[in-house]
Amino acid sequence: MRQINTTTQLLPHQQAAVDKVRGIKVSGLFMDMGTGKTRTVIELAKLRAPRIDHVLWICPVSLKETVRREIMKHTDCTPEDIYVFGDKTDSALPKDKLWYIVGIESFSSSSRVTMAANAIITDKTFVVMDESSYIKGHNAIRTRRVTLLAEKAKYRTILTGTPLTQGIVDLFSQMYFLSPKILGYKSFYSFEANHLEYHPKRPGLVVRAHNVPYLAEKIKPYVYQCTKDECMEIPDKLYKTRWVRLTDEQEEAYEAAKEKFEHDMDELESRYTISYMSDDYPDSFWRRSSMLIFRLFTSLQTIVCGFERVRTGRDSFELRRYDSRRTEALLDVVRSLPEDKVIVWAKYLNSIEDISEALCEEYGKEKVCLYHGGLNAKQRDAELDRFEAKDGARFLVATQSCGGHGLNLQFCRWQIFFANGFKYSERLQAEDRCHRHGQRRHVTYIDLCASDTIDEKIDEALTKKGSLLDAFRREVKRIKDDKDTGKADKVKKLKEMVRKL
């Protein structure tokens, strides 16, 4: 592997992690979300570059785009250096890349992907198992396939912030992936015979773990562990972004929405050209143009969220649903968090329904509360009471427009933004439901964003503490007031601006 250069500095705890594991071939980084596991592994890859041919990064499917972006953010690598496995990847994939990123779920469902990964594995491959809790089930197909695959590689690292979600039983497969020599057991059955006690009447239910200190001592030389509160001198607010890609169905709808905008602009331009023979269009033209842009913004954002309301008549609409990776990305984020309460902010009621359904299916209906304008005040208060109860619901799924004001939720430290509003003030209000007097822990905000979409424009505007709508209004005004440009060219500039969304 050619030498790569990093473009960002390690934090002290990341350097400590590198110092501990750089001299061993297999290791585990048990680091909280937000402490920079990805950056730490990139440093290990940089140091091992002379001894490895490439990195095979296995992660949840919804994390693939985030990993790709993180590699480019922290190194001098270009998109040409990275290969991301897709639905049609097979053994004919290019063999000259520095980084290969593949979704762990693919190993359960696709023998083709497994064979493709096998085609690039050598003894000089550095295998990274990101979110290793995904292989905690010792008998799962993906666990067996990934473990067998990784045996060829000398260098292996697992990453997780939650290594033991169900207790010590989760440890075996993750350590076995690194090396059977770490725990000293060649099979799960010998491991369970020495460390697990099951319920006499409920097969598979672990009621007690034995010899835990022995296991802790066995893994200690190979594992670096840290929590956010232990290792980081950080601001109260922490920000993370989980990137996803649109599905083919969403991309098609996304481009169709932009084409419809151009069609509507053509009709508007034609109508005003006939009615107004002056050198410029009247203010009413620009007001209507702004309305079309706002309508487009809403359409594009709903599409990236997985649905779209399409006009079928003068007063009638059809709700179209699209295959989307966004909800699965949300679940992956939640699975990586500790068992704390979580607020999920959504912009649309259709998204509230999708999120609620997914969380209820995974965690149970009693764990999910809703807070939105479709409920009356009494219903919202009852839902809020359930969420605030110490042993009550874990998730509050709310719209920023309804829950972003007046609520005191400083007992919660995790917020996930399924979709943002267009205004920074709305975002700040939502953030400050937790970040307020009485909050004793760092608050983490996690944004779900689709690459190469309006999400990036919204994120850019919010980062600058501005409004996407205001930014576009200013741009429209600049085009309108340009005295050196004819009215036909002004419309072209407007269309070009929208094409970049």
Short mmCIF file of C-alpha atoms in Angstrom, two decimals:
data_model
loop_
_atom_site.label_atom_id
_atom_site.label_comp_id
_atom_site.label_asym_id
_atom_site.label_seq_id
_atom_site.Cartn_x
_atom_site.Cartn_y
_atom_site.Cartn_z
CA MET A 1 0.00 0.00 0.00
CA ARG A 2 1.42 3.37 -0.94
CA GLN A 3 2.17 5.75 1.89
CA ILE A 4 -0.83 7.87 2.83
CA ASN A 5 -0.71 11.22 4.57
CA THR A 6 -3.15 12.33 7.23
CA THR A 7 -4.55 15.84 7.17
CA THR A 8 -5.85 16.10 10.76
CA GLN A 9 -4.20 15.72 14.16
CA LEU A 10 -4.95 12.96 16.64
CA LEU A 11 -6.57 13.87 19.94
CA PRO A 12 -4.66 12.72 23.07
CA HIS A 13 -6.90 9.70 23.71
CA GLN A 14 -6.68 8.67 20.05
CA GLN A 15 -2.89 8.83 20.25
CA ALA A 16 -3.04 6.73 23.42
CA ALA A 17 -5.10 4.14 21.56
CA VAL A 18 -2.63 4.06 18.66
CA ASP A 19 0.34 3.77 21.03
CA LYS A 20 -1.23 0.78 22.77
CA VAL A 21 -2.21 -1.31 19.74
CA ARG A 22 0.23 -0.31 16.98
CA GLY A 23 2.68 -3.03 17.98
CA ILE A 24 0.17 -5.90 17.83
CA LYS A 25 -1.55 -7.36 14.79
CA VAL A 26 -5.04 -7.77 16.27
CA SER A 27 -6.83 -5.28 18.47
CA GLY A 28 -10.15 -3.95 19.68
CA LEU A 29 -11.07 -0.30 20.06
CA PHE A 30 -13.95 -0.11 22.53
CA MET A 31 -14.53 3.63 22.27
CA ASP A 32 -17.73 5.61 22.77
CA MET A 33 -19.49 7.14 19.79
CA GLY A 34 -17.97 10.56 19.18
CA THR A 35 -14.49 9.72 20.45
CA GLY A 36 -13.06 9.15 16.97
CA LYS A 37 -12.66 5.42 16.37
CA THR A 38 -12.51 6.00 12.60
CA ARG A 39 -9.70 8.54 12.85
CA THR A 40 -7.76 6.17 15.13
CA VAL A 41 -7.99 3.29 12.64
CA ILE A 42 -6.94 5.54 9.78
CA GLU A 43 -3.79 6.33 11.75
CA LEU A 44 -3.11 2.61 12.19
CA ALA A 45 -3.52 2.10 8.44
CA LYS A 46 -1.07 4.93 7.79
CA LEU A 47 1.54 3.41 10.13
CA ARG A 48 1.09 -0.06 8.63
CA ALA A 49 1.11 1.09 5.00
CA PRO A 50 4.56 -0.43 4.24
CA ARG A 51 3.36 -3.84 5.49
CA ILE A 52 -0.16 -4.01 4.04
CA ASP A 53 -1.57 -3.95 0.52
CA HIS A 54 -4.97 -2.38 1.32
CA VAL A 55 -7.69 -1.97 3.95
CA LEU A 56 -10.96 -3.92 3.88
CA TRP A 57 -13.43 -1.94 5.98
CA ILE A 58 -16.54 -3.91 6.97
CA CYS A 59 -19.34 -1.83 8.45
CA PRO A 60 -23.15 -1.53 8.53
CA VAL A 61 -24.48 -0.74 5.06
CA SER A 62 -25.82 2.61 6.24
CA LEU A 63 -22.33 3.58 7.43
CA LYS A 64 -20.51 3.00 4.11
CA GLU A 65 -20.86 6.56 2.84
CA THR A 66 -19.81 8.03 6.19
CA VAL A 67 -16.65 5.88 6.23
CA ARG A 68 -15.81 6.94 2.67
CA ARG A 69 -16.14 10.60 3.56
CA GLU A 70 -14.14 10.21 6.77
CA ILE A 71 -11.23 8.63 4.87
CA MET A 72 -11.14 11.57 2.46
CA LYS A 73 -11.55 14.05 5.31
CA HIS A 74 -8.60 12.75 7.33
CA THR A 75 -6.20 11.72 4.54
CA ASP A 76 -4.91 12.85 1.16
CA CYS A 77 -6.77 9.98 -0.51
CA THR A 78 -9.10 10.73 -3.41
CA PRO A 79 -12.35 9.00 -4.46
CA GLU A 80 -10.27 6.98 -6.94
CA ASP A 81 -8.42 5.36 -4.01
CA ILE A 82 -11.64 4.02 -2.47
CA TYR A 83 -13.94 1.26 -3.70
CA VAL A 84 -17.39 0.93 -2.12
CA PHE A 85 -19.11 -2.42 -2.64
CA GLY A 86 -22.51 -2.17 -4.34
CA ASP A 87 -25.39 -4.49 -5.09
CA LYS A 88 -23.70 -5.77 -8.25
CA THR A 89 -20.13 -6.11 -7.00
CA ASP A 90 -18.55 -9.42 -7.92
CA SER A 91 -15.09 -11.00 -8.11
CA ALA A 92 -14.21 -8.83 -11.11
CA LEU A 93 -13.94 -5.75 -8.90
CA PRO A 94 -10.78 -3.58 -9.29
CA LYS A 95 -7.80 -4.92 -7.33
CA ASP A 96 -5.74 -1.72 -7.17
CA LYS A 97 -7.63 0.33 -4.56
CA LEU A 98 -6.24 1.37 -1.17
CA TRP A 99 -9.55 1.13 0.67
CA TYR A 100 -12.47 -1.27 0.17
CA ILE A 101 -15.72 -0.63 2.05
CA VAL A 102 -18.36 -3.34 2.29
CA GLY A 103 -21.63 -3.63 4.24
CA ILE A 104 -21.74 -6.34 6.89
CA GLU A 105 -25.37 -7.19 6.07
CA SER A 106 -24.30 -8.22 2.56
CA PHE A 107 -22.48 -11.23 3.97
CA SER A 108 -25.81 -12.60 5.22
CA SER A 109 -27.67 -12.24 1.95
CA SER A 110 -25.12 -12.42 -0.85
CA SER A 111 -22.62 -15.15 -1.64
CA ARG A 112 -21.45 -12.98 -4.55
CA VAL A 113 -20.32 -10.20 -2.20
CA THR A 114 -18.60 -12.74 0.04
CA MET A 115 -16.70 -14.14 -2.95
CA ALA A 116 -15.80 -10.63 -4.11
CA ALA A 117 -14.37 -9.79 -0.69
CA ASN A 118 -12.53 -13.09 -0.67
CA ALA A 119 -10.95 -12.16 -4.03
CA ILE A 120 -9.10 -9.20 -2.51
CA ILE A 121 -8.12 -10.69 0.87
CA THR A 122 -4.46 -11.59 1.32
CA ASP A 123 -2.20 -12.03 4.30
CA LYS A 124 -1.26 -8.35 3.89
CA THR A 125 -4.84 -7.05 4.10
CA PHE A 126 -5.81 -4.91 7.09
CA VAL A 127 -9.39 -5.93 8.00
CA VAL A 128 -11.48 -3.50 10.01
CA MET A 129 -14.75 -4.72 11.54
CA ASP A 130 -16.67 -1.52 12.32
CA GLU A 131 -19.55 -1.86 14.81
CA SER A 132 -18.41 -5.34 15.74
CA SER A 133 -21.56 -5.93 17.78
CA TYR A 134 -23.02 -6.92 14.39
CA ILE A 135 -21.05 -10.17 14.62
CA LYS A 136 -21.83 -10.97 18.25
CA GLY A 137 -24.07 -13.91 17.26
CA HIS A 138 -21.63 -16.81 17.02
CA ASN A 139 -23.89 -18.90 14.79
CA ALA A 140 -25.07 -16.15 12.42
CA ILE A 141 -24.20 -16.60 8.74
CA ARG A 142 -22.49 -13.23 8.48
CA THR A 143 -20.43 -13.88 11.61
CA ARG A 144 -19.16 -17.18 10.26
CA ARG A 145 -18.46 -15.80 6.79
CA VAL A 146 -16.67 -12.67 7.97
CA THR A 147 -14.62 -14.56 10.55
CA LEU A 148 -13.54 -17.17 8.01
CA LEU A 149 -12.70 -14.43 5.52
CA ALA A 150 -10.59 -12.46 8.01
CA GLU A 151 -8.51 -15.49 8.98
CA LYS A 152 -6.35 -14.87 5.90
CA ALA A 153 -5.33 -11.39 7.06
CA LYS A 154 -2.56 -10.73 9.57
CA TYR A 155 -3.97 -7.39 10.70
CA ARG A 156 -7.47 -7.18 12.17
CA THR A 157 -9.23 -4.56 14.29
CA ILE A 158 -12.73 -4.39 15.69
CA LEU A 159 -14.50 -1.14 16.57
CA THR A 160 -17.49 -0.62 18.83
CA GLY A 161 -18.78 1.64 21.55
CA THR A 162 -21.11 -1.06 22.87
CA PRO A 163 -19.19 -4.38 22.99
CA LEU A 164 -21.47 -6.10 25.50
CA THR A 165 -25.07 -5.12 24.71
CA GLN A 166 -26.42 -8.41 26.09
CA GLY A 167 -23.66 -9.27 28.53
CA ILE A 168 -20.49 -11.33 28.42
CA VAL A 169 -22.02 -13.71 25.86
CA ASP A 170 -21.37 -11.03 23.21
CA LEU A 171 -17.62 -11.15 23.80
CA PHE A 172 -16.82 -14.54 22.30
CA SER A 173 -17.48 -13.95 18.59
CA GLN A 174 -15.83 -10.52 18.57
CA MET A 175 -12.65 -11.84 20.17
CA TYR A 176 -12.73 -14.99 18.03
CA PHE A 177 -12.82 -12.75 14.95
CA LEU A 178 -9.52 -11.26 16.11
CA SER A 179 -7.95 -14.56 17.18
CA PRO A 180 -9.12 -17.73 19.00
CA LYS A 181 -5.89 -17.47 21.02
CA ILE A 182 -7.07 -14.37 22.89
CA LEU A 183 -9.69 -16.14 25.00
CA GLY A 184 -8.15 -19.57 24.49
CA TYR A 185 -11.32 -21.30 23.30
CA LYS A 186 -11.65 -23.01 19.93
CA SER A 187 -15.46 -23.05 20.02
CA PHE A 188 -18.38 -21.22 21.57
CA TYR A 189 -19.40 -24.39 23.36
CA SER A 190 -16.19 -24.56 25.37
CA PHE A 191 -16.54 -20.84 26.12
CA GLU A 192 -20.10 -21.17 27.40
CA ALA A 193 -19.21 -24.27 29.45
CA ASN A 194 -16.73 -22.19 31.42
CA HIS A 195 -18.48 -18.83 31.63
CA LEU A 196 -22.24 -18.99 31.06
CA GLU A 197 -25.06 -20.30 33.21
CA TYR A 198 -28.45 -20.73 31.53
CA HIS A 199 -31.99 -20.69 32.85
CA PRO A 200 -33.10 -24.27 33.59
CA LYS A 201 -36.45 -23.88 31.83
CA ARG A 202 -35.69 -21.27 29.16
CA PRO A 203 -33.00 -22.50 26.73
CA GLY A 204 -30.60 -19.82 25.59
CA LEU A 205 -31.40 -17.36 28.41
CA VAL A 206 -28.18 -16.50 30.24
CA VAL A 207 -28.84 -15.88 33.94
CA ARG A 208 -25.28 -15.63 35.22
CA ALA A 209 -21.71 -15.15 33.99
CA HIS A 210 -18.74 -16.85 35.62
CA ASN A 211 -15.00 -16.09 35.73
CA VAL A 212 -15.48 -12.60 34.30
CA PRO A 213 -12.22 -11.23 35.80
CA TYR A 214 -10.37 -14.02 33.96
CA LEU A 215 -11.87 -12.86 30.64
CA ALA A 216 -11.07 -9.23 31.41
CA GLU A 217 -7.41 -10.11 31.96
CA LYS A 218 -7.29 -12.17 28.76
CA ILE A 219 -8.54 -9.34 26.54
CA LYS A 220 -6.73 -6.50 28.33
CA PRO A 221 -3.52 -6.58 26.22
CA TYR A 222 -5.52 -6.34 22.99
CA VAL A 223 -8.17 -3.75 23.82
CA TYR A 224 -8.15 0.00 24.26
CA GLN A 225 -11.28 1.25 26.00
CA CYS A 226 -12.51 4.76 26.74
CA THR A 227 -15.75 6.62 27.31
CA LYS A 228 -16.55 10.12 26.15
CA ASP A 229 -16.63 11.53 29.68
CA GLU A 230 -13.35 9.89 30.67
CA CYS A 231 -11.15 10.90 27.78
CA MET A 232 -12.32 14.11 26.18
CA GLU A 233 -11.96 17.74 27.13
CA ILE A 234 -14.79 18.78 24.83
CA PRO A 235 -17.47 21.42 24.45
CA ASP A 236 -20.93 20.72 25.82
CA LYS A 237 -22.28 20.18 22.32
CA LEU A 238 -20.90 17.41 20.13
CA TYR A 239 -21.90 16.92 16.50
CA LYS A 240 -21.86 13.84 14.28
CA THR A 241 -23.18 13.22 10.78
CA ARG A 242 -24.31 9.87 9.41
CA TRP A 243 -24.20 9.96 5.60
CA VAL A 244 -26.38 7.80 3.38
CA ARG A 245 -26.84 7.44 -0.36
CA LEU A 246 -30.16 7.76 -2.14
CA THR A 247 -31.59 4.58 -3.60
CA ASP A 248 -32.00 4.36 -7.38
CA GLU A 249 -35.72 4.97 -6.95
CA GLN A 250 -35.09 8.11 -4.91
CA GLU A 251 -32.49 9.42 -7.38
CA GLU A 252 -34.97 9.03 -10.22
CA ALA A 253 -37.67 10.90 -8.29
CA TYR A 254 -35.17 13.55 -7.19
CA GLU A 255 -34.13 14.35 -10.77
CA ALA A 256 -37.76 14.26 -11.91
CA ALA A 257 -38.64 16.91 -9.30
CA LYS A 258 -35.91 19.21 -10.62
CA GLU A 259 -37.07 18.63 -14.19
CA LYS A 260 -40.61 19.55 -13.17
CA PHE A 261 -39.30 22.80 -11.70
CA GLU A 262 -37.64 23.66 -15.01
CA HIS A 263 -40.87 22.83 -16.84
CA ASP A 264 -42.85 25.09 -14.48
CA MET A 265 -40.28 27.86 -14.94
CA ASP A 266 -40.56 27.51 -18.73
CA GLU A 267 -44.33 27.92 -18.51
CA LEU A 268 -44.00 30.91 -16.18
CA GLU A 269 -41.41 32.52 -18.43
CA SER A 270 -43.56 31.94 -21.52
CA ARG A 271 -46.63 33.48 -19.87
CA TYR A 272 -44.77 36.60 -18.74
CA THR A 273 -42.85 36.99 -22.00
CA ILE A 274 -46.14 37.27 -23.89
CA SER A 275 -47.68 39.63 -21.35
CA TYR A 276 -44.66 41.83 -20.66
CA MET A 277 -42.56 43.07 -23.55
CA SER A 278 -40.24 45.15 -21.33
CA ASP A 279 -36.55 44.38 -20.78
CA ASP A 280 -37.22 42.74 -17.43
CA TYR A 281 -39.93 40.77 -15.66
CA PRO A 282 -42.13 42.42 -13.00
CA ASP A 283 -41.84 41.68 -9.27
CA SER A 284 -44.75 39.23 -9.50
CA PHE A 285 -42.65 36.98 -11.75
CA TRP A 286 -39.89 36.81 -9.17
CA ARG A 287 -42.33 36.20 -6.32
CA ARG A 288 -43.82 33.27 -8.22
CA SER A 289 -40.32 32.00 -9.04
CA SER A 290 -39.49 32.05 -5.33
CA MET A 291 -42.67 30.09 -4.59
CA LEU A 292 -41.67 27.45 -7.16
CA ILE A 293 -38.23 27.19 -5.54
CA PHE A 294 -39.75 26.74 -2.07
CA ARG A 295 -42.09 24.06 -3.44
CA LEU A 296 -39.09 22.33 -5.01
CA PHE A 297 -37.16 22.45 -1.73
CA THR A 298 -40.02 20.71 0.03
CA SER A 299 -40.33 18.06 -2.70
CA LEU A 300 -36.60 17.32 -2.70
CA GLN A 301 -36.46 17.04 1.08
CA THR A 302 -39.45 14.71 1.28
CA ILE A 303 -37.92 12.52 -1.42
CA VAL A 304 -34.66 12.12 0.52
CA CYS A 305 -36.83 11.22 3.54
CA GLY A 306 -38.52 8.45 1.55
CA PHE A 307 -41.83 9.84 0.32
CA GLU A 308 -43.43 12.52 -1.87
CA ARG A 309 -46.84 14.16 -2.14
CA VAL A 310 -47.63 14.40 -5.85
CA ARG A 311 -50.45 16.56 -7.14
CA THR A 312 -52.96 14.48 -9.11
CA GLY A 313 -55.63 17.15 -9.53
CA ARG A 314 -56.46 20.69 -8.59
CA ASP A 315 -57.15 19.78 -4.94
CA SER A 316 -55.96 16.19 -4.77
CA PHE A 317 -52.60 14.59 -3.95
CA GLU A 318 -51.10 11.13 -4.05
CA LEU A 319 -48.60 9.93 -1.45
CA ARG A 320 -45.73 8.04 -3.04
CA ARG A 321 -43.35 5.97 -0.96
CA TYR A 322 -39.76 5.34 -2.03
CA ASP A 323 -37.22 2.76 -0.93
CA SER A 324 -34.90 4.60 1.45
CA ARG A 325 -31.80 3.85 3.52
CA ARG A 326 -32.51 6.67 5.96
CA THR A 327 -34.64 4.77 8.49
CA GLU A 328 -32.13 1.90 8.63
CA ALA A 329 -29.36 4.45 9.20
CA LEU A 330 -31.40 5.81 12.11
CA LEU A 331 -31.69 2.34 13.62
CA ASP A 332 -27.96 1.77 13.19
CA VAL A 333 -27.24 5.00 15.06
CA VAL A 334 -29.60 4.04 17.88
CA ARG A 335 -28.03 0.58 18.17
CA SER A 336 -24.62 2.17 18.64
CA LEU A 337 -25.80 4.33 21.56
CA PRO A 338 -25.88 3.36 25.24
CA GLU A 339 -29.25 2.56 26.82
CA ASP A 340 -30.10 6.24 27.29
CA LYS A 341 -33.15 8.24 26.32
CA VAL A 342 -33.06 9.61 22.77
CA ILE A 343 -34.93 12.43 21.02
CA VAL A 344 -35.54 11.99 17.29
CA TRP A 345 -36.46 15.16 15.44
CA ALA A 346 -38.41 14.91 12.18
CA LYS A 347 -39.90 17.55 9.94
CA TYR A 348 -42.83 15.68 8.39
CA LEU A 349 -45.63 13.59 9.87
CA ASN A 350 -44.99 10.87 7.28
CA SER A 351 -41.45 10.61 8.64
CA ILE A 352 -42.84 10.44 12.19
CA GLU A 353 -44.89 7.43 11.11
CA ASP A 354 -41.89 5.70 9.48
CA ILE A 355 -39.62 6.33 12.47
CA SER A 356 -42.23 5.27 15.00
CA GLU A 357 -42.98 2.05 13.12
CA ALA A 358 -39.28 1.15 12.90
CA LEU A 359 -38.55 1.90 16.56
CA CYS A 360 -41.69 0.11 17.79
CA GLU A 361 -40.78 -2.98 15.78
CA GLU A 362 -37.24 -3.01 17.17
CA TYR A 363 -37.80 -1.92 20.79
CA GLY A 364 -41.52 -2.26 21.50
CA LYS A 365 -44.43 0.19 21.35
CA GLU A 366 -44.10 1.07 25.04
CA LYS A 367 -40.62 2.49 24.40
CA VAL A 368 -41.75 5.10 21.86
CA CYS A 369 -43.50 8.43 22.48
CA LEU A 370 -44.80 10.83 19.84
CA TYR A 371 -44.96 14.61 20.04
CA HIS A 372 -46.39 16.50 17.07
CA GLY A 373 -49.16 18.82 15.96
CA GLY A 374 -51.44 15.94 15.01
CA LEU A 375 -51.99 15.26 18.72
CA ASN A 376 -53.99 17.53 20.98
CA ALA A 377 -52.37 19.17 24.01
CA LYS A 378 -53.65 16.52 26.43
CA GLN A 379 -52.27 13.70 24.30
CA ARG A 380 -48.91 15.43 23.91
CA ASP A 381 -48.63 15.97 27.66
CA ALA A 382 -49.40 12.31 28.31
CA GLU A 383 -46.70 11.26 25.83
CA LEU A 384 -44.23 13.65 27.42
CA ASP A 385 -44.97 12.23 30.87
CA ARG A 386 -44.17 8.74 29.59
CA PHE A 387 -40.86 9.95 28.19
CA GLU A 388 -39.87 11.85 31.34
CA ALA A 389 -40.58 8.90 33.64
CA LYS A 390 -37.35 7.29 34.81
CA ASP A 391 -38.43 3.81 33.73
CA GLY A 392 -40.70 5.03 30.96
CA ALA A 393 -40.27 5.27 27.20
CA ARG A 394 -36.79 5.57 25.72
CA PHE A 395 -37.60 7.48 22.52
CA LEU A 396 -39.36 10.78 21.90
CA VAL A 397 -40.14 11.20 18.20
CA ALA A 398 -41.11 14.82 17.64
CA THR A 399 -41.39 17.55 15.04
CA GLN A 400 -39.24 20.62 15.59
CA SER A 401 -42.22 22.85 14.88
CA CYS A 402 -44.13 21.37 17.82
CA GLY A 403 -41.51 20.11 20.28
CA GLY A 404 -38.74 22.59 19.58
CA HIS A 405 -40.09 25.21 21.95
CA GLY A 406 -40.77 25.31 25.66
CA LEU A 407 -39.78 21.76 26.62
CA ASN A 408 -37.20 21.07 29.35
CA LEU A 409 -35.50 17.81 28.42
CA GLN A 410 -32.10 18.23 30.07
CA PHE A 411 -32.29 14.67 31.39
CA CYS A 412 -31.58 13.56 27.80
CA ARG A 413 -28.18 13.80 26.08
CA TRP A 414 -28.80 12.26 22.64
CA GLN A 415 -30.61 13.94 19.76
CA ILE A 416 -30.95 12.58 16.24
CA PHE A 417 -32.10 14.88 13.45
CA PHE A 418 -33.86 12.68 10.88
CA ALA A 419 -34.39 15.82 8.82
CA ASN A 420 -33.69 19.47 9.53
CA GLY A 421 -35.83 22.52 9.01
CA PHE A 422 -34.55 25.28 6.78
CA LYS A 423 -33.98 27.81 9.59
CA TYR A 424 -31.06 27.91 12.01
CA SER A 425 -33.30 29.38 14.72
CA GLU A 426 -35.51 26.27 14.63
CA ARG A 427 -32.47 24.03 14.86
CA LEU A 428 -31.07 25.99 17.81
CA GLN A 429 -34.38 25.83 19.65
CA ALA A 430 -34.50 22.06 19.21
CA GLU A 431 -30.89 21.64 20.37
CA ASP A 432 -31.52 23.71 23.48
CA ARG A 433 -34.29 21.43 24.73
CA CYS A 434 -31.42 19.39 26.21
CA HIS A 435 -28.60 21.92 26.33
CA ARG A 436 -29.89 24.06 29.20
CA HIS A 437 -29.48 24.65 32.91
CA GLY A 438 -29.39 21.37 34.81
CA GLN A 439 -27.67 19.38 32.04
CA ARG A 440 -24.65 17.68 33.59
CA ARG A 441 -23.49 15.64 30.59
CA HIS A 442 -22.22 16.37 27.11
CA VAL A 443 -25.04 16.51 24.58
CA THR A 444 -24.51 14.81 21.22
CA TYR A 445 -26.41 15.79 18.07
CA ILE A 446 -26.44 13.34 15.17
CA ASP A 447 -27.62 14.40 11.71
CA LEU A 448 -28.79 12.01 9.01
CA CYS A 449 -27.82 13.42 5.61
CA ALA A 450 -28.05 12.11 2.06
CA SER A 451 -24.96 12.75 -0.06
CA ASP A 452 -25.18 15.04 -3.08
CA THR A 453 -28.67 16.29 -2.20
CA ILE A 454 -30.43 19.27 -0.68
CA ASP A 455 -29.33 17.90 2.72
CA GLU A 456 -25.83 19.20 2.05
CA LYS A 457 -27.16 22.69 1.26
CA ILE A 458 -29.26 22.69 4.44
CA ASP A 459 -26.28 21.52 6.50
CA GLU A 460 -24.06 24.19 4.95
CA ALA A 461 -26.57 26.93 5.76
CA LEU A 462 -27.11 25.73 9.35
CA THR A 463 -23.36 25.50 9.92
CA LYS A 464 -23.16 29.17 8.98
CA LYS A 465 -26.06 29.85 11.39
CA GLY A 466 -28.26 30.86 8.50
CA SER A 467 -31.36 29.81 6.59
CA LEU A 468 -31.34 27.95 3.29
CA LEU A 469 -34.45 29.84 2.18
CA ASP A 470 -32.87 33.19 3.04
CA ALA A 471 -29.71 32.22 1.19
CA PHE A 472 -31.70 31.36 -1.94
CA ARG A 473 -33.83 34.50 -1.63
CA ARG A 474 -30.64 36.56 -1.60
CA GLU A 475 -29.38 34.71 -4.65
CA VAL A 476 -32.68 35.22 -6.49
CA LYS A 477 -32.57 38.93 -5.63
CA ARG A 478 -28.99 39.17 -6.87
CA ILE A 479 -29.99 37.62 -10.20
CA LYS A 480 -33.08 39.80 -10.43
CA ASP A 481 -31.13 43.04 -9.75
CA ASP A 482 -28.31 42.23 -12.20
CA LYS A 483 -28.66 45.05 -14.70
CA ASP A 484 -26.05 43.60 -17.06
CA THR A 485 -28.02 40.39 -17.68
CA GLY A 486 -31.07 40.05 -19.91
CA LYS A 487 -34.26 38.51 -18.55
CA ALA A 488 -33.86 35.27 -20.53
CA ASP A 489 -30.33 34.79 -19.15
CA LYS A 490 -31.58 35.55 -15.66
CA VAL A 491 -33.97 32.61 -15.88
CA LYS A 492 -31.10 30.41 -17.12
CA LYS A 493 -29.06 31.38 -14.06
CA LEU A 494 -32.00 30.52 -11.84
CA LYS A 495 -32.26 27.08 -13.40
CA GLU A 496 -28.50 26.51 -13.12
CA MET A 497 -28.68 27.36 -9.43
CA VAL A 498 -31.40 24.78 -8.87
CA ARG A 499 -29.59 22.07 -10.87
CA LYS A 500 -26.82 22.14 -8.24
CA LEU A 501 -29.19 20.99 -5.50
#
